[in-house]
XYZ file of C-alpha atoms in Angstrom:
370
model
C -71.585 33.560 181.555
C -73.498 35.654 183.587
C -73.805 39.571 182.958
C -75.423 41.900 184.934
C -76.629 45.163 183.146
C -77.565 47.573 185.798
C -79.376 51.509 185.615
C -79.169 53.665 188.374
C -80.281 57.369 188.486
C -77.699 58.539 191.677
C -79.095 62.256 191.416
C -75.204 63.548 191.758
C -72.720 62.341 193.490
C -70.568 65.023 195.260
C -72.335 68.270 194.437
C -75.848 69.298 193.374
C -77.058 72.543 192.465
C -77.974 74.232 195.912
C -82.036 74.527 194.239
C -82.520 70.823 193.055
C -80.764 69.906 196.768
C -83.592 71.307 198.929
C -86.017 68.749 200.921
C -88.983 69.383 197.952
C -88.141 69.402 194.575
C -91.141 72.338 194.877
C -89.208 74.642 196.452
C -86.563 74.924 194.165
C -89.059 74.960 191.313
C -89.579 78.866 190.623
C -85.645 79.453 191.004
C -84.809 76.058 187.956
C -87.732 78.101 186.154
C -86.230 81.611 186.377
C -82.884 80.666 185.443
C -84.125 78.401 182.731
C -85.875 81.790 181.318
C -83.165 83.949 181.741
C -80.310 81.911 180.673
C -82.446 81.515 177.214
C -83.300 85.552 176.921
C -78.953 85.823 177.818
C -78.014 83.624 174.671
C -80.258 86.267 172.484
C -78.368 88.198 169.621
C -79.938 91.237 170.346
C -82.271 91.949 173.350
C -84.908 93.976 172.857
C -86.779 96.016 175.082
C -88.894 93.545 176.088
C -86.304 91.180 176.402
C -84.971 93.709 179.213
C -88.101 93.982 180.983
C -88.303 90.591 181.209
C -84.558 90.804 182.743
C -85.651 92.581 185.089
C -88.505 90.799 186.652
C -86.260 87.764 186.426
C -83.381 89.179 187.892
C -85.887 90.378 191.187
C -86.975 85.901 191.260
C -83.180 85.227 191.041
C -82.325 87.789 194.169
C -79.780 89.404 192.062
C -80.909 92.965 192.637
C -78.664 93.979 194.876
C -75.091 91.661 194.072
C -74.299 89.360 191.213
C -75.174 86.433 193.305
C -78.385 85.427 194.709
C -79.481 82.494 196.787
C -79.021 79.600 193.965
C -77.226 81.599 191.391
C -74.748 83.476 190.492
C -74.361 86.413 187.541
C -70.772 86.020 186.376
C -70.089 89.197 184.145
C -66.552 88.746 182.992
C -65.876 91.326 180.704
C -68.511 94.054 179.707
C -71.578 94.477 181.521
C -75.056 92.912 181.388
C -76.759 95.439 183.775
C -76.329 98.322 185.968
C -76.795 99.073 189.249
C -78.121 102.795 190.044
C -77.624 104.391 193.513
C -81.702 105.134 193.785
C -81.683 100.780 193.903
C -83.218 100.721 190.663
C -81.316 98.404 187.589
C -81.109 98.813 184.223
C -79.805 96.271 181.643
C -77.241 98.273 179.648
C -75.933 95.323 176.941
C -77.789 95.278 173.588
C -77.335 91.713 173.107
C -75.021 88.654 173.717
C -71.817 90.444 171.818
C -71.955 93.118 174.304
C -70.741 91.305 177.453
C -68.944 88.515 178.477
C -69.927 86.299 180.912
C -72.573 83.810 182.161
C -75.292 82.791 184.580
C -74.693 79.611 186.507
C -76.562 77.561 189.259
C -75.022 77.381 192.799
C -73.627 73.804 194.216
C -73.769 72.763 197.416
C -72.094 69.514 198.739
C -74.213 66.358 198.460
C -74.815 64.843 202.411
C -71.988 62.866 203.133
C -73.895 59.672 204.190
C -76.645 60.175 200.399
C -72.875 59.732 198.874
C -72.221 56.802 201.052
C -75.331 55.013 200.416
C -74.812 55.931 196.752
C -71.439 53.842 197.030
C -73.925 51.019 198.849
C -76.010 50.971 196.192
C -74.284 50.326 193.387
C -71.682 47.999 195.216
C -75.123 45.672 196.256
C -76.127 45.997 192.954
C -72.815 44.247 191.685
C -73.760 45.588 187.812
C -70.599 44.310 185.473
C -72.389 47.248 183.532
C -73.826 50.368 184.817
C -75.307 52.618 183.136
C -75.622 56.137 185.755
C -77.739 59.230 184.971
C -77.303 62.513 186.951
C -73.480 62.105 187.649
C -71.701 65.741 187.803
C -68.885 64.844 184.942
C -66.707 62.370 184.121
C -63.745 63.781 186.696
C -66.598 63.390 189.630
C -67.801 59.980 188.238
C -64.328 58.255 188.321
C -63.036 59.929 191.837
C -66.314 58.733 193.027
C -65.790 55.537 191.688
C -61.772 55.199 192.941
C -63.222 56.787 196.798
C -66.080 56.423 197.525
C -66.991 53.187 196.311
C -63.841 51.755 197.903
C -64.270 53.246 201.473
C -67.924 51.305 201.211
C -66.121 48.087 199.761
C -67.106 47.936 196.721
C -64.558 47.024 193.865
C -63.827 50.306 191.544
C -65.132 49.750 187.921
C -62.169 49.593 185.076
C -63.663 51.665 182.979
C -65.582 54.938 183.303
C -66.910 56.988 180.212
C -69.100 60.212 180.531
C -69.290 63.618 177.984
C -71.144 66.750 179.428
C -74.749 67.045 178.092
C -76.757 69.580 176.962
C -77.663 70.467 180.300
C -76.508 73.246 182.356
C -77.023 71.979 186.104
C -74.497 69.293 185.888
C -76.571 65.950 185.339
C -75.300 64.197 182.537
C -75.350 60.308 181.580
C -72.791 57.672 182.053
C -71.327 54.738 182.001
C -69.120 52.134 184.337
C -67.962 48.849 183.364
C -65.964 45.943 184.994
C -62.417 44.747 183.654
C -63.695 42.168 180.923
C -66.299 44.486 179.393
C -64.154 47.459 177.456
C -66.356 50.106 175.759
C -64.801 50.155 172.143
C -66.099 53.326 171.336
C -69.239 55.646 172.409
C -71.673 57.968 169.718
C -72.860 61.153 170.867
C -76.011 62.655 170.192
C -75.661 65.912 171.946
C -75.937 67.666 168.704
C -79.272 66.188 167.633
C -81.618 68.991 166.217
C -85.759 69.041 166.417
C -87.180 70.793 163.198
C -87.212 74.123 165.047
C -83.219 73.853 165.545
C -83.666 73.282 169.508
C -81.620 70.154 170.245
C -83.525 67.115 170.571
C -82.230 65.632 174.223
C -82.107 67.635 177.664
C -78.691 66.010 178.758
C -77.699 62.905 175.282
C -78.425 59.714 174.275
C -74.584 58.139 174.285
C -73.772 54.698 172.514
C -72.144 52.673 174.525
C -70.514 49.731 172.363
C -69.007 47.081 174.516
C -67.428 44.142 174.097
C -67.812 41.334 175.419
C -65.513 38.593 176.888
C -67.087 35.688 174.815
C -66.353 37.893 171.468
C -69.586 39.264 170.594
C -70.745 42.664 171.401
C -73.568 45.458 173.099
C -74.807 48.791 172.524
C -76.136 49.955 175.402
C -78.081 53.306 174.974
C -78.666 55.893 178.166
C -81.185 57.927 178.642
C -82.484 61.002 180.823
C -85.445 62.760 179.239
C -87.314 65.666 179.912
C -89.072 66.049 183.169
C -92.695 66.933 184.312
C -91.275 69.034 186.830
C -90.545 72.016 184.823
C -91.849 74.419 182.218
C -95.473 73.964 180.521
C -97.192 70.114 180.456
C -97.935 70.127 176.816
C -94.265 71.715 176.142
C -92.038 68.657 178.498
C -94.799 65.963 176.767
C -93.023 66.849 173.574
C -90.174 67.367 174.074
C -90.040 63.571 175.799
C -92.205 62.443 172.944
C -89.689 63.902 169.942
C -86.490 61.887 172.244
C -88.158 58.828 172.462
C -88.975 59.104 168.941
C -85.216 59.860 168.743
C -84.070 56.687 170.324
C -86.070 54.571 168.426
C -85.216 55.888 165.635
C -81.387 55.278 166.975
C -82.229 51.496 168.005
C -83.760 50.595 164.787
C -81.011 52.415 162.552
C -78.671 49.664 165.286
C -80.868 46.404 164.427
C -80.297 47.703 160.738
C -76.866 47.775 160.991
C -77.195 43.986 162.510
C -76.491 44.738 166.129
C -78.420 41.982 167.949
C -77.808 43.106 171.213
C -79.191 46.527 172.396
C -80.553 47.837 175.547
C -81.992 51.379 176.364
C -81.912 52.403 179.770
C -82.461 55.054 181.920
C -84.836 57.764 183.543
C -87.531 58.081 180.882
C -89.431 60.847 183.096
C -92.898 59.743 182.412
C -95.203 55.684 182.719
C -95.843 52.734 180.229
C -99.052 54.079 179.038
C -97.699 57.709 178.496
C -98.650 58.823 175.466
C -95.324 60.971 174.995
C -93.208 57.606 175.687
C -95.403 55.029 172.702
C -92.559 55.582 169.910
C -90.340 53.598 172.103
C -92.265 51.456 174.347
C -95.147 50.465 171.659
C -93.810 50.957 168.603
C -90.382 48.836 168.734
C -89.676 45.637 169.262
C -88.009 46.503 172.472
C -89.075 44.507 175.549
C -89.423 46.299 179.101
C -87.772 44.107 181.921
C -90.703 44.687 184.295
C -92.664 42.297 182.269
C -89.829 39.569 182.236
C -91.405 36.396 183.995
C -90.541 36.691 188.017
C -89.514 40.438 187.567
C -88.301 41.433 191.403
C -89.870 44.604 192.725
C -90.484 43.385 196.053
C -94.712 44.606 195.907
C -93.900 47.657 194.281
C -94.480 48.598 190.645
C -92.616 52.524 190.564
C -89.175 52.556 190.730
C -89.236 56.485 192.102
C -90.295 58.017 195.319
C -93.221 56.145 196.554
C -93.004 53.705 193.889
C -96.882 54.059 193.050
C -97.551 52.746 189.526
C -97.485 56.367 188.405
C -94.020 56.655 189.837
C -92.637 53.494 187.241
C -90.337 56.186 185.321
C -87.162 54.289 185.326
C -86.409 51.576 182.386
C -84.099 48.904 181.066
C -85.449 48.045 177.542
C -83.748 45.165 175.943
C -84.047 44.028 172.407
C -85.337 40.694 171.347
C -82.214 38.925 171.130
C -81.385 40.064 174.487
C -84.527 39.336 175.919
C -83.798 35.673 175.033
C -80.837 35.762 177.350
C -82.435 37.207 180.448
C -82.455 35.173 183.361
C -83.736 37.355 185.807
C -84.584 40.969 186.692
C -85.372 43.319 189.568
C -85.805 46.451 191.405
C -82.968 47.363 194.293
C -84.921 50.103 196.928
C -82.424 49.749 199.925
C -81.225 53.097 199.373
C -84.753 54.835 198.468
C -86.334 57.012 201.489
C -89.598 55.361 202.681
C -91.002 56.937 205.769
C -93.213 54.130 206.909
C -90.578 51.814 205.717
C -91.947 50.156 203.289
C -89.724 48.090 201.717
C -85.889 47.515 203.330
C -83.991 50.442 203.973
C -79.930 50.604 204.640
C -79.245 51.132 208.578
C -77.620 54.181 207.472
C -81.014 55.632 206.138
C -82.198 57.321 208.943
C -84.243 60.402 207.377
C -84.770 61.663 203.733
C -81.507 63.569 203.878
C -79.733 60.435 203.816
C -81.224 58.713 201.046
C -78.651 57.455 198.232
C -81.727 58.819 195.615
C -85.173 59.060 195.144
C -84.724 56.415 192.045
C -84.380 52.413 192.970
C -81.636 51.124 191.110
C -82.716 48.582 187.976
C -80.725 45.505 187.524
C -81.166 42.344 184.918
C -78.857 39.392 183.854
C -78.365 38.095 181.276
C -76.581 34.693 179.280
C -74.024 36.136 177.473
């Protein structure tokens, strides 16, 4: 029978945090940055003084200096206090480390557009995946209303079965998975708690294993993937940090084929290109075959799967192993839902400016003979 194994990065699905939501992913840069620096000094034992200084100066980038919330975050302090405001508008951080307050820093959400949610819905019913994997939902409550509403009011059928654990990531993108009726996921492996040699944990959101059976008796592991971007923090720091997970998931595919699981596919938002030198432990040095060089591979003209779909934009995969590969009967790139201001490739009717596109990421589809 025909399966189709589907991967579709849908960038959130109600809400996103109010600084990855603006029109450039530039703009929100400096505030991700900040709160990624401050939300690291925060978790500190002790803070030192210049621990506090830097406070400070982050605090001013966050716009907290006057109130606990600023523009894309807010300063929750529960019990205890972080800081203190002085009546000569100067602060001062008054907690000696973590033990001293209670409380937390979180990113503002804002609702996604309501017609990007619709064409979300489009997407993935136009797709028709009996298995999707989906990176950047919000959780799994969001992922299965989504999939009971939203999907529905677009006419697509609502999957049977929705699994998704929170990440390691604060702003809500996590990875996911939906499957039809006849395809139950017997059980799922976590790797949230993953550790580099430094103790830092190895993925930015996990690297869940889906295992699903199938209706002809046999099974597949389907691994998802988000790794770390380009778009923030220091080049050489993101190169390996993506470098270390896909050494990670290789590592996790080959300790599969070990364990004589025939059928495996990793999939997801891999952040970087083929010939990245950060992404060669999973793309060069497995067995693993990429579905863009399957024999009449779909992607309309275009080789990227993000933005512009350049060659340098090619950042999303579907990776099957070589039993799998042996069963694929075609493969493509869906874009209907992807922004393209000279219109480049098909666009919904619905798509009438940027604000209305479903994601920046095509969706990635492939079926196979099971």
């Amino acid at each position: 029978m025909r399966v189709r194994l589907g991967s579709y990065n849908v960038e959130n699905l109600f809400n996103r945090a109010r600084a990855m939501n603006l029109e450039s992913w530039a703009d929100g840069k400096p505030a991700l940055d900040a709160f990624a620096a401050f939300s690291k000094l925060l978790g500190k034992i002790t803070y030192t003084a210049a621990d506090k200084r830097r406070m400070l100066e982050l605090i001013e980038k966050l716009g907290l200096r006057k109130q606990d919330k600023g523009p894309f975050v807010i300063l929750r302090q529960n019990r205890g206090n972080l800081l203190s405001r002085h009546k000569d508008g100067t602060i001062s951080i008054v907690a000696d480390g973590r033990a001293g307050w209670s409380g937390s820093l979180e990113l503002l959400d804002e609702p996604v557009d309501d017609q990007a949610m619709r064409n979300t819905a489009r997407v993935i019913r136009d797709v028709g995946a009996d298995i999707l994997a989906v990176v950047e939902a919000e959780n799994r409550p969001s992922l299965t209303a989504y999939n009971k509403e939203i999907l529905k009011a677009v006419g697509g059928a609502p999957y049977r079965h929705v699994m998704l654990i929170d990440g390691n990531d604060e702003r809500g993108i996590d990875v996911g998975l939906m499957t039809r009726e006849t395809f139950e996921v017997r059980g799922m492996r976590s790797h949230v708690d993953d550790r580099l040699a430094n103790g830092s944990e190895v993925f930015s959101r996990d690297c869940p294993e889906f295992d699903i059976a199938l209706p002809g008796g046999e099974r597949i592991v389907v691994l998802v993937n988000h790794f770390k971007s380009k778009g923030y923090g220091a080049k050489a720091a993101s190169d390996a940090r993506r470098h270390a997970q896909a050494a990670r998931v290789a590592e996790i595919y080959e300790r599969l084929r070990g364990e004589g699981v025939a059928l495996v596919a990793v999939v997801g938002d891999f952040n970087d290109t083929p010939d990245s030198a950060p992404l060669k432990p999973l793309l060069k040095q497995t067995d693993l075959a990429d579905i863009a060089a399957l024999p009449g591979f779909a992607n309309g003209g275009f080789p990227g799967t993000y933005d512009t779909s350049s060659a340098s934009k090619k950042i999303d995969y579907i990776l099957l192993s070589p039993a799998l590969k042996q069963r694929a009967t075609g493969a493509g790139v869906f874009r209907k839902g992807v922004w393209s201001a000279s219109r480049r490739w098909e666009m919904y009717a619905e798509l009438t400016g940027p604000v209305h596109a479903a994601s920046d990421h095509a969706a990635l589809w492939v079926d196979l003979d099971l």
